[in-house]
Short mmCIF file of C-alpha atoms and ligand atoms in Angstrom, two decimals:
data_model
loop_
_atom_site.label_atom_id
_atom_site.label_comp_id
_atom_site.label_asym_id
_atom_site.label_seq_id
_atom_site.Cartn_x
_atom_site.Cartn_y
_atom_site.Cartn_z
CA MET A 5 65.41 29.14 110.62
CA SER A 6 63.02 26.90 108.39
CA SER A 7 58.76 26.97 109.03
CA ARG A 8 58.85 23.37 108.49
CA LEU A 9 58.32 21.32 111.04
CA ASN A 10 58.47 17.38 112.18
CA ARG A 11 55.52 15.73 112.81
CA ARG A 12 57.04 14.04 116.18
CA SER A 13 56.81 17.55 117.97
CA LEU A 14 54.18 17.91 120.59
CA LEU A 15 52.98 21.75 120.79
CA LEU A 16 52.37 22.99 124.65
CA SER A 17 49.66 25.56 125.14
CA PRO A 18 51.38 29.08 125.78
CA ALA A 19 50.36 28.07 130.04
CA MET A 20 51.77 25.27 129.37
CA ALA A 21 55.29 26.38 127.59
CA ALA A 22 55.85 29.26 130.01
CA ALA A 23 55.74 27.09 133.05
CA ALA A 24 57.94 24.21 131.43
CA ALA A 25 60.29 27.07 130.35
CA GLN A 26 60.83 28.54 133.74
CA ALA A 27 60.51 25.08 135.51
CA PRO A 28 64.32 24.17 135.81
CA SER A 29 64.01 20.37 135.61
CA GLY A 30 66.59 19.08 138.54
CA LYS A 31 69.90 17.83 136.84
CA ARG A 32 68.45 15.68 133.50
CA PRO A 33 70.18 17.05 131.06
CA ILE A 34 68.51 19.58 128.52
CA VAL A 35 68.94 20.79 124.64
CA ILE A 36 67.24 24.21 123.66
CA SER A 37 67.16 25.45 120.07
CA SER A 38 65.17 27.63 116.96
CA ALA A 39 62.14 26.14 116.24
CA ASN A 40 64.12 23.93 112.93
CA GLY A 41 65.72 21.60 115.93
CA LEU A 42 63.61 19.60 117.02
CA LEU A 43 65.78 16.43 115.60
CA CYS A 44 68.80 18.61 116.49
CA CYS A 45 67.80 18.33 120.12
CA GLU A 46 67.06 15.00 120.45
CA ARG A 47 70.88 13.90 118.80
CA ALA A 48 72.69 16.12 121.00
CA ARG A 49 70.05 14.97 124.38
CA THR A 50 70.96 11.42 123.12
CA LEU A 51 74.83 11.59 123.47
CA ILE A 52 74.93 13.68 126.56
CA GLU A 53 73.04 11.11 127.64
CA ARG A 54 75.33 8.45 126.20
CA GLY A 55 78.61 10.26 127.67
CA HIS A 56 79.09 12.68 124.49
CA ASP A 57 80.98 16.59 125.29
CA THR A 58 77.88 19.05 125.34
CA LEU A 59 80.00 20.88 123.01
CA ASP A 60 80.26 17.59 120.55
CA ALA A 61 76.79 16.59 120.99
CA VAL A 62 75.61 20.24 120.12
CA VAL A 63 77.66 20.47 117.31
CA SER A 64 76.87 17.29 115.96
CA GLY A 65 72.66 17.69 116.45
CA VAL A 66 73.33 20.88 114.01
CA GLY A 67 75.05 18.83 111.74
CA ILE A 68 71.18 17.11 110.65
CA VAL A 69 69.48 20.82 109.73
CA GLU A 70 72.95 21.71 107.52
CA ASP A 71 72.75 17.81 105.66
CA ASP A 72 69.35 18.75 104.81
CA PRO A 73 68.42 20.32 101.86
CA LYS A 74 64.74 21.09 102.64
CA ASP A 75 66.38 23.60 105.21
CA THR A 76 67.26 26.42 103.22
CA SER A 77 69.10 28.48 105.62
CA VAL A 78 71.92 26.45 106.66
CA GLY A 79 73.77 25.09 105.54
CA TYR A 80 73.91 22.79 102.48
CA GLY A 81 70.35 24.26 99.93
CA GLY A 82 70.63 27.06 101.43
CA LEU A 83 70.04 30.43 100.01
CA PRO A 84 73.28 31.35 98.37
CA ASN A 85 74.48 35.02 98.54
CA GLU A 86 73.32 37.73 95.33
CA GLU A 87 75.99 36.17 92.81
CA GLY A 88 74.52 32.74 93.55
CA ILE A 89 76.62 31.26 95.96
CA VAL A 90 76.25 29.46 99.37
CA GLU A 91 78.01 31.63 102.07
CA LEU A 92 78.20 29.43 105.29
CA ASP A 93 79.04 31.68 109.34
CA ALA A 94 78.87 28.84 112.42
CA CYS A 95 80.71 29.97 116.17
CA VAL A 96 80.91 27.25 118.57
CA MET A 97 81.49 27.69 123.16
CA HIS A 98 82.47 25.16 124.33
CA GLY A 99 81.46 26.63 128.65
CA PRO A 100 83.96 23.86 130.91
CA THR A 101 87.06 25.32 128.77
CA ARG A 102 86.22 28.67 128.27
CA ARG A 103 86.95 29.21 124.37
CA ALA A 104 85.47 29.87 121.00
CA GLY A 105 85.55 29.70 117.64
CA SER A 106 83.68 30.78 114.30
CA VAL A 107 84.11 31.00 111.06
CA ALA A 108 82.44 33.20 108.97
CA SER A 109 82.41 33.85 104.65
CA LEU A 110 82.64 30.05 104.04
CA ARG A 111 82.41 28.43 100.88
CA ASN A 112 81.64 24.42 99.68
CA ILE A 113 82.16 23.05 103.30
CA LYS A 114 78.70 22.18 104.03
CA ASN A 115 78.98 21.85 108.27
CA PRO A 116 80.68 25.41 109.66
CA ALA A 117 79.47 24.56 113.05
CA LYS A 118 82.93 21.05 112.53
CA VAL A 119 85.40 24.19 110.67
CA ALA A 120 84.54 26.54 114.09
CA LYS A 121 84.93 23.74 116.34
CA LEU A 122 88.58 22.68 114.77
CA VAL A 123 88.58 26.46 114.81
CA MET A 124 88.45 26.62 118.45
CA GLU A 125 90.42 23.52 119.00
CA MET A 126 92.80 23.50 116.34
CA THR A 127 94.02 26.53 116.26
CA ASP A 128 95.17 30.14 118.32
CA HIS A 129 92.67 32.40 117.02
CA VAL A 130 89.10 32.40 117.83
CA MET A 131 87.89 33.58 114.02
CA ILE A 132 88.46 32.82 110.86
CA VAL A 133 86.74 34.27 107.76
CA GLY A 134 86.17 33.55 103.70
CA GLU A 135 89.71 32.31 101.58
CA GLY A 136 91.45 31.40 105.07
CA ALA A 137 88.75 29.56 106.60
CA LEU A 138 88.19 27.84 103.18
CA ARG A 139 91.78 26.73 102.96
CA PHE A 140 91.34 25.94 107.07
CA ALA A 141 88.63 23.33 106.08
CA ARG A 142 91.22 22.17 103.34
CA THR A 143 93.81 22.05 105.55
CA MET A 144 91.28 19.46 108.14
CA GLY A 145 90.12 17.11 105.43
CA PHE A 146 87.35 18.50 104.27
CA LYS A 147 85.75 17.58 101.11
CA GLU A 148 84.50 20.38 99.46
CA GLU A 149 81.37 20.90 97.31
CA ASN A 150 79.04 23.32 95.25
CA LEU A 151 76.34 23.88 98.12
CA LEU A 152 73.40 24.97 95.55
CA THR A 153 70.35 22.77 95.03
CA GLU A 154 68.18 22.64 92.35
CA GLN A 155 65.66 23.92 94.43
CA THR A 156 67.71 27.18 95.37
CA ARG A 157 69.35 28.12 92.21
CA LEU A 158 65.44 28.35 90.98
CA ALA A 159 64.71 30.70 94.17
CA TRP A 160 68.22 32.81 92.93
CA LEU A 161 67.30 32.77 89.34
CA VAL A 162 63.92 34.29 90.09
CA TRP A 163 65.15 37.38 92.69
CA LYS A 164 67.77 38.29 89.66
CA GLN A 165 64.58 37.81 87.63
CA SER A 166 62.76 40.41 90.11
CA LEU A 167 64.95 43.43 90.03
CA ARG A 168 64.37 46.45 87.75
CA ASP A 169 65.92 49.17 86.64
CA GLY A 170 64.64 52.53 86.11
CA GLU A 171 62.90 51.80 82.71
CA GLY A 172 60.64 47.73 84.32
CA ARG A 173 63.87 45.85 82.55
CA ASN A 174 65.90 43.70 83.64
CA ASN A 175 69.09 41.33 81.74
CA TRP A 176 68.46 38.17 83.11
CA THR A 177 65.34 38.47 81.61
CA ASP A 178 62.82 37.42 78.16
CA GLY A 179 64.38 39.66 75.41
CA LEU A 180 61.99 43.18 74.12
CA ASP A 181 61.96 40.54 70.40
CA ALA A 182 61.03 37.90 72.17
CA PRO A 183 57.36 35.93 71.85
CA LEU A 184 55.09 37.25 74.82
CA LYS A 185 54.90 34.33 77.11
CA LYS A 186 54.69 33.55 80.36
CA PRO A 187 57.20 35.15 82.90
CA THR A 188 57.20 32.04 84.56
CA ALA A 189 57.61 29.28 80.77
CA ALA A 190 61.59 30.11 80.84
CA LEU A 191 61.70 28.59 84.40
CA ARG A 192 59.57 26.32 83.92
CA GLN A 193 62.07 24.67 80.56
CA LEU A 194 65.22 25.04 82.98
CA PHE A 195 63.12 23.87 85.82
CA PRO A 196 60.69 21.38 84.29
CA ASN A 197 60.79 19.17 87.83
CA ALA A 198 59.86 22.26 89.70
CA THR A 199 56.24 22.07 91.90
CA GLU A 200 53.84 24.81 91.57
CA GLU A 201 54.75 24.97 95.21
CA THR A 202 58.14 24.99 94.82
CA LEU A 203 58.37 28.34 92.39
CA ALA A 204 55.94 29.56 94.82
CA TRP A 205 57.78 29.13 97.21
CA ALA A 206 60.63 30.70 95.35
CA GLN A 207 58.64 33.86 94.23
CA HIS A 208 58.19 34.21 98.15
CA VAL A 209 61.92 34.08 99.39
CA ALA A 210 63.02 36.49 95.59
CA ARG A 211 60.52 39.21 97.12
CA PHE A 212 61.28 38.59 101.15
CA PRO A 213 64.57 37.42 101.76
CA THR A 214 65.56 34.83 105.33
CA THR A 215 67.97 34.59 107.05
CA GLY A 216 67.21 31.99 108.86
CA THR A 217 69.85 29.87 111.23
CA ILE A 218 69.85 27.13 114.06
CA ASN A 219 71.12 27.88 117.60
CA CYS A 220 71.30 25.20 119.53
CA LEU A 221 72.04 25.43 124.13
CA ALA A 222 72.96 22.68 125.65
CA LEU A 223 73.15 21.33 129.50
CA ASN A 224 74.28 17.78 130.86
CA ALA A 225 73.99 16.33 134.60
CA LYS A 226 76.64 18.08 134.97
CA GLY A 227 75.82 21.50 134.77
CA GLU A 228 78.74 21.64 131.71
CA MET A 229 77.94 23.97 128.96
CA SER A 230 78.20 24.58 125.64
CA GLY A 231 76.76 26.19 122.45
CA CYS A 232 76.47 26.66 119.09
CA THR A 233 75.59 28.92 115.91
CA THR A 234 75.49 28.21 112.25
CA THR A 235 74.25 29.45 109.18
CA SER A 236 73.91 30.62 105.33
CA GLY A 237 72.90 33.93 106.71
CA LEU A 238 70.51 36.05 104.39
CA ALA A 239 70.06 35.68 101.22
CA TRP A 240 70.97 37.36 98.88
CA LYS A 241 73.33 39.12 100.46
CA ILE A 242 76.49 41.26 99.28
CA PRO A 243 80.02 38.83 98.84
CA GLY A 244 81.11 38.70 101.96
CA ARG A 245 78.29 40.14 104.18
CA ILE A 246 78.84 38.51 106.98
CA GLY A 247 75.71 38.50 110.04
CA ASP A 248 75.35 36.99 113.76
CA SER A 249 75.07 33.87 114.28
CA PRO A 250 79.04 33.72 114.15
CA VAL A 251 79.38 37.16 115.89
CA ILE A 252 80.80 35.79 119.72
CA GLY A 253 78.40 37.75 121.85
CA ALA A 254 75.69 37.76 119.33
CA GLY A 255 74.81 35.30 117.92
CA LEU A 256 75.75 33.12 120.43
CA TYR A 257 77.61 33.46 124.34
CA VAL A 258 77.22 30.51 126.96
CA ASP A 259 79.45 31.80 130.46
CA GLN A 260 79.40 28.67 132.84
CA GLU A 261 79.34 30.27 135.40
CA VAL A 262 75.54 31.14 134.54
CA GLY A 263 74.03 30.09 131.34
CA ALA A 264 73.71 30.47 127.58
CA ALA A 265 72.56 32.40 124.98
CA GLY A 266 71.68 32.66 120.92
CA SER A 267 69.50 33.83 117.93
CA THR A 268 68.17 33.43 114.95
CA GLY A 269 66.92 36.50 112.38
CA ARG A 270 67.98 39.46 110.94
CA GLY A 271 72.16 39.38 112.55
CA GLU A 272 72.30 43.27 111.44
CA GLU A 273 69.56 44.27 114.52
CA ASN A 274 71.69 41.55 116.62
CA ILE A 275 74.74 42.46 116.03
CA ARG A 276 74.45 46.32 117.61
CA VAL A 277 72.60 45.09 120.53
CA CYS A 278 75.29 42.06 121.16
CA GLY A 279 72.45 39.73 121.86
CA ALA A 280 73.42 36.44 123.05
CA HIS A 281 75.93 38.43 125.81
CA THR A 282 73.15 40.72 126.86
CA ILE A 283 71.08 38.35 127.73
CA VAL A 284 74.07 36.54 129.48
CA GLU A 285 74.25 39.59 131.58
CA ALA A 286 70.88 39.67 132.62
CA MET A 287 70.48 36.82 133.77
CA ARG A 288 73.98 36.64 135.60
CA GLN A 289 72.07 40.03 137.83
CA GLY A 290 68.94 37.08 138.19
CA LYS A 291 66.65 38.51 135.64
CA SER A 292 64.76 34.74 133.87
CA PRO A 293 65.58 33.52 130.43
CA ASN A 294 62.10 34.35 128.85
CA GLU A 295 62.29 37.82 130.64
CA ALA A 296 66.34 38.92 129.51
CA CYS A 297 65.95 37.24 126.46
CA LEU A 298 63.06 40.38 126.74
CA GLU A 299 65.81 42.85 127.43
CA ALA A 300 67.85 42.21 124.46
CA LEU A 301 64.44 42.72 122.73
CA ARG A 302 63.79 46.03 123.89
CA ARG A 303 67.37 47.08 123.28
CA ILE A 304 66.78 46.39 119.70
CA ALA A 305 63.14 48.05 119.78
CA ARG A 306 64.60 51.15 121.27
CA ASN A 307 67.54 51.28 118.31
CA TYR A 308 64.59 52.04 116.01
CA ASP A 309 62.92 53.97 119.28
CA GLN A 310 60.41 51.39 118.76
CA ASP A 311 58.83 52.46 115.75
CA LEU A 312 56.71 49.62 114.92
CA THR A 313 56.53 50.34 111.09
CA ARG A 314 60.46 49.81 111.20
CA LEU A 315 60.54 46.78 112.98
CA LYS A 316 58.21 45.00 111.68
CA LYS A 317 60.25 44.89 108.68
CA PHE A 318 62.60 41.46 110.47
CA ASP A 319 62.08 38.56 112.86
CA ILE A 320 64.37 38.10 115.49
CA THR A 321 64.07 35.83 118.59
CA PHE A 322 66.23 34.75 121.53
CA TYR A 323 67.30 31.40 122.52
CA ALA A 324 68.47 31.20 126.15
CA LEU A 325 69.47 28.21 128.37
CA ARG A 326 69.95 28.96 132.77
CA LYS A 327 72.77 26.65 134.37
CA ASP A 328 69.76 25.91 136.69
CA GLY A 329 68.15 24.33 133.94
CA ALA A 330 65.57 27.56 133.33
CA MET A 331 64.94 28.23 129.58
CA GLY A 332 62.89 30.65 127.87
CA SER A 333 62.81 32.28 124.43
CA ALA A 334 61.24 35.32 122.68
CA GLY A 335 60.58 36.59 119.42
CA LEU A 336 60.39 40.95 118.42
CA PHE A 337 56.17 38.98 117.68
CA ALA A 338 54.83 36.99 118.34
CA GLY A 339 54.60 33.61 117.11
CA GLN A 340 57.57 31.51 117.33
CA ARG A 341 58.28 28.91 118.33
CA TYR A 342 61.62 27.04 120.26
CA ALA A 343 62.86 23.30 120.20
CA VAL A 344 63.28 21.38 123.50
CA ASN A 345 64.54 17.75 124.29
CA ASP A 346 64.56 17.30 127.85
CA GLY A 347 63.69 13.55 128.00
CA GLY A 348 62.24 11.49 124.48
CA SER A 349 60.75 13.09 121.85
CA SER A 350 61.86 16.78 121.76
CA ARG A 351 58.76 19.45 121.99
CA LEU A 352 57.40 22.96 120.50
CA LEU A 353 57.12 25.69 123.08
CA ASP A 354 56.04 28.69 122.27
CA CYS A 355 58.53 31.90 122.25
CA VAL A 356 57.18 34.76 124.57
CA SER A 357 57.30 37.95 122.42
CA LEU A 358 57.39 41.97 122.70
CA TYR A 359 54.71 42.64 120.77
CA ASP A 360 51.71 40.51 119.18
CA ARG A 361 51.11 39.16 116.18
CA LYS A 362 52.59 41.43 113.52
N1 LIG B 20 70.63 35.22 112.09
C1 LIG B 20 71.29 35.46 110.78
C2 LIG B 20 72.35 36.23 109.94
O1 LIG B 20 71.51 37.11 109.78
O2 LIG B 20 73.10 35.80 109.71
#
């Protein structure tokens, strides 16, 4: 999830947010997403108002973020794997037909959510990965392109330069025989247009690899639901690493009888608790969306015996939308927000959290 937010957002106080989160909104369509989805929610809800299917709406909505090079956690411009190749994961679930589709480790195609939807619609499979996913996308007519931008190529090189052997050496920095100069001088030569801000950002993500993502959940006036999660996954990952986003039941789950849930953040933690499925089952048993999300977070905390020293090393946020329109979101630590659109412009609400701010 990117921290770049749209100016049109309206930030609510925690008290207003809690009230809004628990209040079912009657028959209005509702779309929620991670905080990077303000425009996504707006597009998806507008499409639903115009009569589009909820799955078409969320896939179109997340497409805005997949196409946006400024969001470095999703689609085009996502941070690459350790070899500098962007690998994307996505999945979709369609409530009314109870169908699902997923792709993982997909290269060169900037809209994996659309490919996941076609896996659902055009094949007898649920999940296709790697080279097979790329061939499938080609067969479906998708155009291949390089998903690495100048900004993410810079960040990848900074990360490579940050690695050290036992002697403190790195083959990607100036040699021993090189004239002494500032460590960033070579980078400046390679990226003459990079701003100080971009360089600082690259140094930050090199040190603290991100797991962004967008999760989007929708409900229409007829009570039909769908969801989608799409991501470039963990920055600098081992090629082929797959997080929670394309895993049905972890990064996304939709049960037309109950509701939908999804996640952003460190996928390894979520896979071990099947977070989205856990949340939908907790809502089935009567928990509010916020309480259900907290239940999944408690299971993650339990996997570390509530050891805050280790828990503080990652972030994870869950999102939930119940069939009656109640919604919620919870992060492991306070300070997270999520996007909502139930009419007009999207707004941001505060997430509840298991622990106080890091
Ligand atoms: N949640 C995104 C990932 O871990 O890949």
